[in-house]
Amino acid sequence: MPPSIRSRMDEAPKSPKVESRDVLIPPIGLPGTLRIPRDATAIVIFVHGSGSSRFSPRNTKVADALSEAGCATLLFDLLTADEAADRRNVFDIRLLAQRLIDAVRWIDSEPVWASWKLGLFGASTGAAAALVAAAYLGDRASAIVSRGGRPDLAGDALDRVSTPTLLIVGEADHEVIKLNRLAHARLKGAKSLIIIPGATHLFPEKGALEVVIEHATSWFAHHFDMRRG
């Protein structure tokens, strides 16, 4: 294992043992957190939106639920601190997609991990980056989930995405619903658009994020062919 990785073990009550590693994603050493439950056979990489980071509390909550289901997760920063200071980079979907592709290549450099099913979870502008990367990755990606995403920002890449994709939007996020419906119509593979009743863009309403988590976990479990206990 690369020397940049620091490993620690934690075990939550009623949870499978999970190994948590602080990692640096090559080629530029982007920091991330990799969590691997015992007997994992799939991994979901998170792609956060503008103004967020690997510490996003909402993405972390989703990642925790996926770990409970036995799925490995990777949350990482898409930009360096200097890059993030330039707002143009935050909305550079091609750049963000390339950083995601770099992370997939890093995962695939480990023979065991390379055999795992791969999922992408994108939020806000991160959903567009996930879709652009999926158009490049082809069959390597098994499933995508977008939470309050802007898939329209993926542009022409939408027409080349065949990865099963779930789009989740809050009922009160009216403009984003319109953009997701347009994007949904262009996707080529299995797809679904779910609108969460009463929810706004960030799903802060009581129980809203939990509904997102249930749909996301079910989508990944189905397309990873994982049994849910």
mmCIF file of C-alpha atoms in Angstrom:
data_model
loop_
_atom_site.group_PDB
_atom_site.id
_atom_site.type_symbol
_atom_site.label_atom_id
_atom_site.label_comp_id
_atom_site.label_asym_id
_atom_site.label_seq_id
_atom_site.Cartn_x
_atom_site.Cartn_y
_atom_site.Cartn_z
ATOM 1 C CA MET A 1 0.000 0.000 0.000
ATOM 2 C CA PRO A 2 1.344 3.505 -0.843
ATOM 3 C CA PRO A 3 3.063 5.267 2.081
ATOM 4 C CA SER A 4 0.615 8.195 1.737
ATOM 5 C CA ILE A 5 -2.121 6.008 3.171
ATOM 6 C CA ARG A 6 -2.712 6.053 6.904
ATOM 7 C CA SER A 7 -4.957 3.277 8.133
ATOM 8 C CA ARG A 8 -7.134 2.986 11.176
ATOM 9 C CA MET A 9 -9.923 0.657 12.209
ATOM 10 C CA ASP A 10 -13.295 1.535 13.645
ATOM 11 C CA GLU A 11 -16.262 -0.576 14.484
ATOM 12 C CA ALA A 12 -19.711 0.896 15.008
ATOM 13 C CA PRO A 13 -22.397 -0.963 16.946
ATOM 14 C CA LYS A 14 -24.525 -3.215 14.718
ATOM 15 C CA SER A 15 -22.196 -2.438 11.787
ATOM 16 C CA PRO A 16 -19.704 -4.566 9.882
ATOM 17 C CA LYS A 17 -16.095 -3.779 10.649
ATOM 18 C CA VAL A 18 -15.009 -0.865 8.480
ATOM 19 C CA GLU A 19 -11.445 0.083 7.648
ATOM 20 C CA SER A 20 -11.024 3.828 7.210
ATOM 21 C CA ARG A 21 -8.021 5.196 5.323
ATOM 22 C CA ASP A 22 -6.822 8.734 4.710
ATOM 23 C CA VAL A 23 -5.599 8.711 1.118
ATOM 24 C CA LEU A 24 -3.945 10.977 -1.432
ATOM 25 C CA ILE A 25 -5.249 10.595 -4.976
ATOM 26 C CA PRO A 26 -2.583 10.820 -7.688
ATOM 27 C CA PRO A 27 -1.282 12.470 -9.747
ATOM 28 C CA ILE A 28 -1.456 15.645 -7.605
ATOM 29 C CA GLY A 29 -2.237 14.174 -4.192
ATOM 30 C CA LEU A 30 -5.859 15.182 -3.648
ATOM 31 C CA PRO A 31 -6.873 14.224 -0.087
ATOM 32 C CA GLY A 32 -9.678 11.781 0.506
ATOM 33 C CA THR A 33 -11.227 9.281 2.884
ATOM 34 C CA LEU A 34 -11.657 5.671 1.805
ATOM 35 C CA ARG A 35 -13.884 3.412 3.907
ATOM 36 C CA ILE A 36 -13.916 -0.319 3.236
ATOM 37 C CA PRO A 37 -16.369 -2.615 5.029
ATOM 38 C CA ARG A 38 -15.400 -6.236 5.495
ATOM 39 C CA ASP A 39 -16.152 -8.337 2.388
ATOM 40 C CA ALA A 40 -16.892 -5.286 0.205
ATOM 41 C CA THR A 41 -17.309 -6.020 -3.505
ATOM 42 C CA ALA A 42 -18.335 -2.553 -4.707
ATOM 43 C CA ILE A 43 -17.261 1.046 -4.208
ATOM 44 C CA VAL A 44 -19.072 4.371 -4.627
ATOM 45 C CA ILE A 45 -17.028 7.498 -5.343
ATOM 46 C CA PHE A 46 -18.627 10.772 -4.252
ATOM 47 C CA VAL A 47 -18.435 13.900 -6.396
ATOM 48 C CA HIS A 48 -19.385 16.949 -4.357
ATOM 49 C CA GLY A 49 -20.885 20.136 -5.698
ATOM 50 C CA SER A 50 -19.620 23.706 -5.837
ATOM 51 C CA GLY A 51 -18.637 25.172 -2.489
ATOM 52 C CA SER A 52 -18.384 21.766 -0.827
ATOM 53 C CA SER A 53 -15.602 19.283 -0.074
ATOM 54 C CA ARG A 54 -14.964 15.731 1.059
ATOM 55 C CA PHE A 55 -16.370 16.814 4.437
ATOM 56 C CA SER A 56 -19.870 17.494 3.067
ATOM 57 C CA PRO A 57 -22.205 16.440 5.913
ATOM 58 C CA ARG A 58 -24.897 15.299 3.481
ATOM 59 C CA ASN A 59 -22.558 13.168 1.373
ATOM 60 C CA THR A 60 -20.964 11.806 4.532
ATOM 61 C CA LYS A 61 -24.368 10.707 5.781
ATOM 62 C CA VAL A 62 -25.069 8.916 2.495
ATOM 63 C CA ALA A 63 -21.618 7.317 2.599
ATOM 64 C CA ASP A 64 -22.232 6.075 6.140
ATOM 65 C CA ALA A 65 -25.434 4.373 5.012
ATOM 66 C CA LEU A 66 -23.674 2.725 2.085
ATOM 67 C CA SER A 67 -20.958 1.476 4.434
ATOM 68 C CA GLU A 68 -23.693 -0.015 6.624
ATOM 69 C CA ALA A 69 -24.918 -1.847 3.508
ATOM 70 C CA GLY A 70 -21.437 -3.257 2.911
ATOM 71 C CA CYS A 71 -20.299 -0.932 0.141
ATOM 72 C CA ALA A 72 -16.907 0.817 0.137
ATOM 73 C CA THR A 73 -16.924 4.601 -0.306
ATOM 74 C CA LEU A 74 -14.445 7.267 -1.361
ATOM 75 C CA LEU A 75 -14.936 10.951 -0.605
ATOM 76 C CA PHE A 76 -12.186 13.229 -1.893
ATOM 77 C CA ASP A 77 -11.468 16.835 -2.750
ATOM 78 C CA LEU A 78 -11.711 17.514 -6.468
ATOM 79 C CA LEU A 79 -9.472 20.591 -6.330
ATOM 80 C CA THR A 80 -6.430 21.787 -4.430
ATOM 81 C CA ALA A 81 -6.896 24.722 -2.062
ATOM 82 C CA ASP A 82 -5.328 27.096 -4.603
ATOM 83 C CA GLU A 83 -7.529 25.772 -7.404
ATOM 84 C CA ALA A 84 -10.677 26.059 -5.295
ATOM 85 C CA ALA A 85 -9.894 29.728 -4.625
ATOM 86 C CA ASP A 86 -10.529 30.400 -8.318
ATOM 87 C CA ARG A 87 -14.311 30.138 -8.753
ATOM 88 C CA ARG A 88 -13.901 29.289 -12.433
ATOM 89 C CA ASN A 89 -12.420 25.934 -11.452
ATOM 90 C CA VAL A 90 -15.382 25.129 -9.210
ATOM 91 C CA PHE A 91 -17.625 25.169 -12.282
ATOM 92 C CA ASP A 92 -15.154 23.600 -14.709
ATOM 93 C CA ILE A 93 -17.059 20.359 -15.270
ATOM 94 C CA ARG A 94 -14.402 18.883 -17.577
ATOM 95 C CA LEU A 95 -11.694 19.464 -14.989
ATOM 96 C CA LEU A 96 -13.808 17.941 -12.212
ATOM 97 C CA ALA A 97 -14.636 14.939 -14.398
ATOM 98 C CA GLN A 98 -10.938 14.394 -15.103
ATOM 99 C CA ARG A 99 -10.202 14.399 -11.364
ATOM 100 C CA LEU A 100 -12.895 11.750 -10.943
ATOM 101 C CA ILE A 101 -11.381 9.669 -13.752
ATOM 102 C CA ASP A 102 -7.996 9.978 -11.993
ATOM 103 C CA ALA A 103 -9.603 8.601 -8.825
ATOM 104 C CA VAL A 104 -11.062 5.653 -10.749
ATOM 105 C CA ARG A 105 -7.646 4.929 -12.254
ATOM 106 C CA TRP A 106 -6.154 4.964 -8.772
ATOM 107 C CA ILE A 107 -8.790 2.502 -7.538
ATOM 108 C CA ASP A 108 -8.151 0.294 -10.544
ATOM 109 C CA SER A 109 -4.414 0.260 -9.851
ATOM 110 C CA GLU A 110 -5.133 -2.103 -6.950
ATOM 111 C CA PRO A 111 -5.986 -5.572 -8.365
ATOM 112 C CA VAL A 112 -8.595 -6.363 -5.704
ATOM 113 C CA TRP A 113 -10.361 -3.029 -5.998
ATOM 114 C CA ALA A 114 -10.238 -3.147 -9.797
ATOM 115 C CA SER A 115 -12.585 -6.149 -9.691
ATOM 116 C CA TRP A 116 -15.203 -4.271 -7.652
ATOM 117 C CA LYS A 117 -18.377 -2.792 -9.090
ATOM 118 C CA LEU A 118 -18.103 1.003 -9.365
ATOM 119 C CA GLY A 119 -20.740 3.586 -8.534
ATOM 120 C CA LEU A 120 -20.709 7.379 -8.757
ATOM 121 C CA PHE A 121 -22.703 9.663 -6.465
ATOM 122 C CA GLY A 122 -22.870 13.273 -7.621
ATOM 123 C CA ALA A 123 -24.416 16.292 -5.915
ATOM 124 C CA SER A 124 -25.186 19.622 -7.592
ATOM 125 C CA THR A 125 -22.460 20.343 -10.188
ATOM 126 C CA GLY A 126 -20.760 17.121 -9.117
ATOM 127 C CA ALA A 127 -23.554 15.190 -10.827
ATOM 128 C CA ALA A 128 -22.522 16.697 -14.160
ATOM 129 C CA ALA A 129 -18.901 15.719 -13.553
ATOM 130 C CA ALA A 130 -20.015 12.167 -12.716
ATOM 131 C CA LEU A 131 -21.961 11.916 -15.967
ATOM 132 C CA VAL A 132 -19.096 13.282 -18.076
ATOM 133 C CA ALA A 133 -16.752 10.776 -16.439
ATOM 134 C CA ALA A 134 -19.259 7.959 -16.984
ATOM 135 C CA ALA A 135 -19.418 8.753 -20.696
ATOM 136 C CA TYR A 136 -15.646 8.195 -20.765
ATOM 137 C CA LEU A 137 -15.578 5.177 -18.437
ATOM 138 C CA GLY A 138 -18.269 3.251 -20.283
ATOM 139 C CA ASP A 139 -18.950 -0.180 -18.778
ATOM 140 C CA ARG A 140 -16.550 0.417 -15.877
ATOM 141 C CA ALA A 141 -19.250 2.368 -14.048
ATOM 142 C CA SER A 142 -22.194 0.233 -12.935
ATOM 143 C CA ALA A 143 -24.510 2.901 -11.511
ATOM 144 C CA ILE A 144 -24.870 6.639 -10.938
ATOM 145 C CA VAL A 145 -26.974 8.563 -8.436
ATOM 146 C CA SER A 146 -27.511 12.322 -8.669
ATOM 147 C CA ARG A 147 -28.775 14.234 -5.602
ATOM 148 C CA GLY A 148 -30.137 17.687 -6.399
ATOM 149 C CA GLY A 149 -27.860 17.580 -9.410
ATOM 150 C CA ARG A 150 -27.282 19.692 -12.470
ATOM 151 C CA PRO A 151 -26.977 16.916 -15.079
ATOM 152 C CA ASP A 152 -27.673 19.453 -17.813
ATOM 153 C CA LEU A 153 -24.158 20.824 -17.275
ATOM 154 C CA ALA A 154 -22.770 17.555 -18.662
ATOM 155 C CA GLY A 155 -23.647 18.876 -22.127
ATOM 156 C CA ASP A 156 -23.148 16.529 -25.068
ATOM 157 C CA ALA A 157 -21.799 13.814 -22.765
ATOM 158 C CA LEU A 158 -25.400 13.090 -21.722
ATOM 159 C CA ASP A 159 -26.047 11.492 -25.089
ATOM 160 C CA ARG A 160 -23.196 9.019 -24.493
ATOM 161 C CA VAL A 161 -24.102 7.883 -20.981
ATOM 162 C CA SER A 162 -25.389 4.316 -20.875
ATOM 163 C CA THR A 163 -24.698 3.747 -17.163
ATOM 164 C CA PRO A 164 -27.893 3.179 -15.127
ATOM 165 C CA THR A 165 -28.664 6.596 -13.638
ATOM 166 C CA LEU A 166 -30.975 7.689 -10.837
ATOM 167 C CA LEU A 167 -31.831 11.395 -10.626
ATOM 168 C CA ILE A 168 -33.222 12.571 -7.263
ATOM 169 C CA VAL A 169 -34.681 16.071 -6.917
ATOM 170 C CA GLY A 170 -36.681 17.886 -4.246
ATOM 171 C CA GLU A 171 -40.296 18.732 -5.084
ATOM 172 C CA ALA A 172 -39.760 22.421 -4.286
ATOM 173 C CA ASP A 173 -36.609 22.662 -6.429
ATOM 174 C CA HIS A 174 -38.671 23.692 -9.444
ATOM 175 C CA GLU A 175 -36.015 24.872 -11.902
ATOM 176 C CA VAL A 176 -33.753 21.917 -11.148
ATOM 177 C CA ILE A 177 -36.678 19.542 -11.740
ATOM 178 C CA LYS A 178 -37.062 20.981 -15.240
ATOM 179 C CA LEU A 179 -33.354 20.582 -15.964
ATOM 180 C CA ASN A 180 -33.367 17.014 -14.657
ATOM 181 C CA ARG A 181 -36.350 16.073 -16.799
ATOM 182 C CA LEU A 182 -34.580 17.349 -19.900
ATOM 183 C CA ALA A 183 -31.415 15.450 -18.967
ATOM 184 C CA HIS A 184 -33.383 12.298 -18.136
ATOM 185 C CA ALA A 185 -34.818 12.237 -21.649
ATOM 186 C CA ARG A 186 -31.321 12.191 -23.166
ATOM 187 C CA LEU A 187 -29.803 9.387 -21.095
ATOM 188 C CA LYS A 188 -29.417 6.117 -23.017
ATOM 189 C CA GLY A 189 -29.302 3.465 -20.304
ATOM 190 C CA ALA A 190 -31.620 2.422 -17.482
ATOM 191 C CA LYS A 191 -32.798 5.575 -15.746
ATOM 192 C CA SER A 192 -35.208 6.922 -13.193
ATOM 193 C CA LEU A 193 -36.235 10.365 -11.944
ATOM 194 C CA ILE A 194 -37.514 10.534 -8.379
ATOM 195 C CA ILE A 195 -39.015 13.696 -6.885
ATOM 196 C CA ILE A 196 -39.001 13.816 -3.083
ATOM 197 C CA PRO A 197 -42.244 15.381 -1.754
ATOM 198 C CA GLY A 198 -41.808 18.658 0.126
ATOM 199 C CA ALA A 199 -38.016 18.742 -0.245
ATOM 200 C CA THR A 200 -35.901 21.699 -1.338
ATOM 201 C CA HIS A 201 -32.515 21.690 -3.070
ATOM 202 C CA LEU A 202 -30.330 20.491 -0.169
ATOM 203 C CA PHE A 203 -32.977 18.195 1.388
ATOM 204 C CA PRO A 204 -32.773 19.814 4.869
ATOM 205 C CA GLU A 205 -36.380 18.940 5.685
ATOM 206 C CA LYS A 206 -37.025 16.335 8.363
ATOM 207 C CA GLY A 207 -36.669 12.880 6.869
ATOM 208 C CA ALA A 208 -35.907 14.118 3.326
ATOM 209 C CA LEU A 209 -32.271 13.069 3.229
ATOM 210 C CA GLU A 210 -33.213 9.696 4.693
ATOM 211 C CA VAL A 211 -35.555 9.156 1.734
ATOM 212 C CA VAL A 212 -32.698 10.081 -0.629
ATOM 213 C CA ILE A 213 -30.466 7.568 1.136
ATOM 214 C CA GLU A 214 -33.050 4.798 0.824
ATOM 215 C CA HIS A 215 -33.471 5.366 -2.919
ATOM 216 C CA ALA A 216 -29.714 5.680 -3.498
ATOM 217 C CA THR A 217 -28.875 2.565 -1.508
ATOM 218 C CA SER A 218 -31.536 0.555 -3.318
ATOM 219 C CA TRP A 219 -30.311 1.759 -6.720
ATOM 220 C CA PHE A 220 -26.713 0.837 -6.021
ATOM 221 C CA ALA A 221 -27.645 -2.478 -4.388
ATOM 222 C CA HIS A 222 -29.714 -3.458 -7.413
ATOM 223 C CA HIS A 223 -27.102 -2.547 -10.017
ATOM 224 C CA PHE A 224 -24.260 -3.978 -7.936
ATOM 225 C CA ASP A 225 -26.300 -7.144 -7.446
ATOM 226 C CA MET A 226 -25.860 -6.815 -3.681
ATOM 227 C CA ARG A 227 -28.170 -8.496 -1.196
ATOM 228 C CA ARG A 228 -29.515 -6.131 1.402
ATOM 229 C CA GLY A 229 -29.823 -7.608 4.862
#
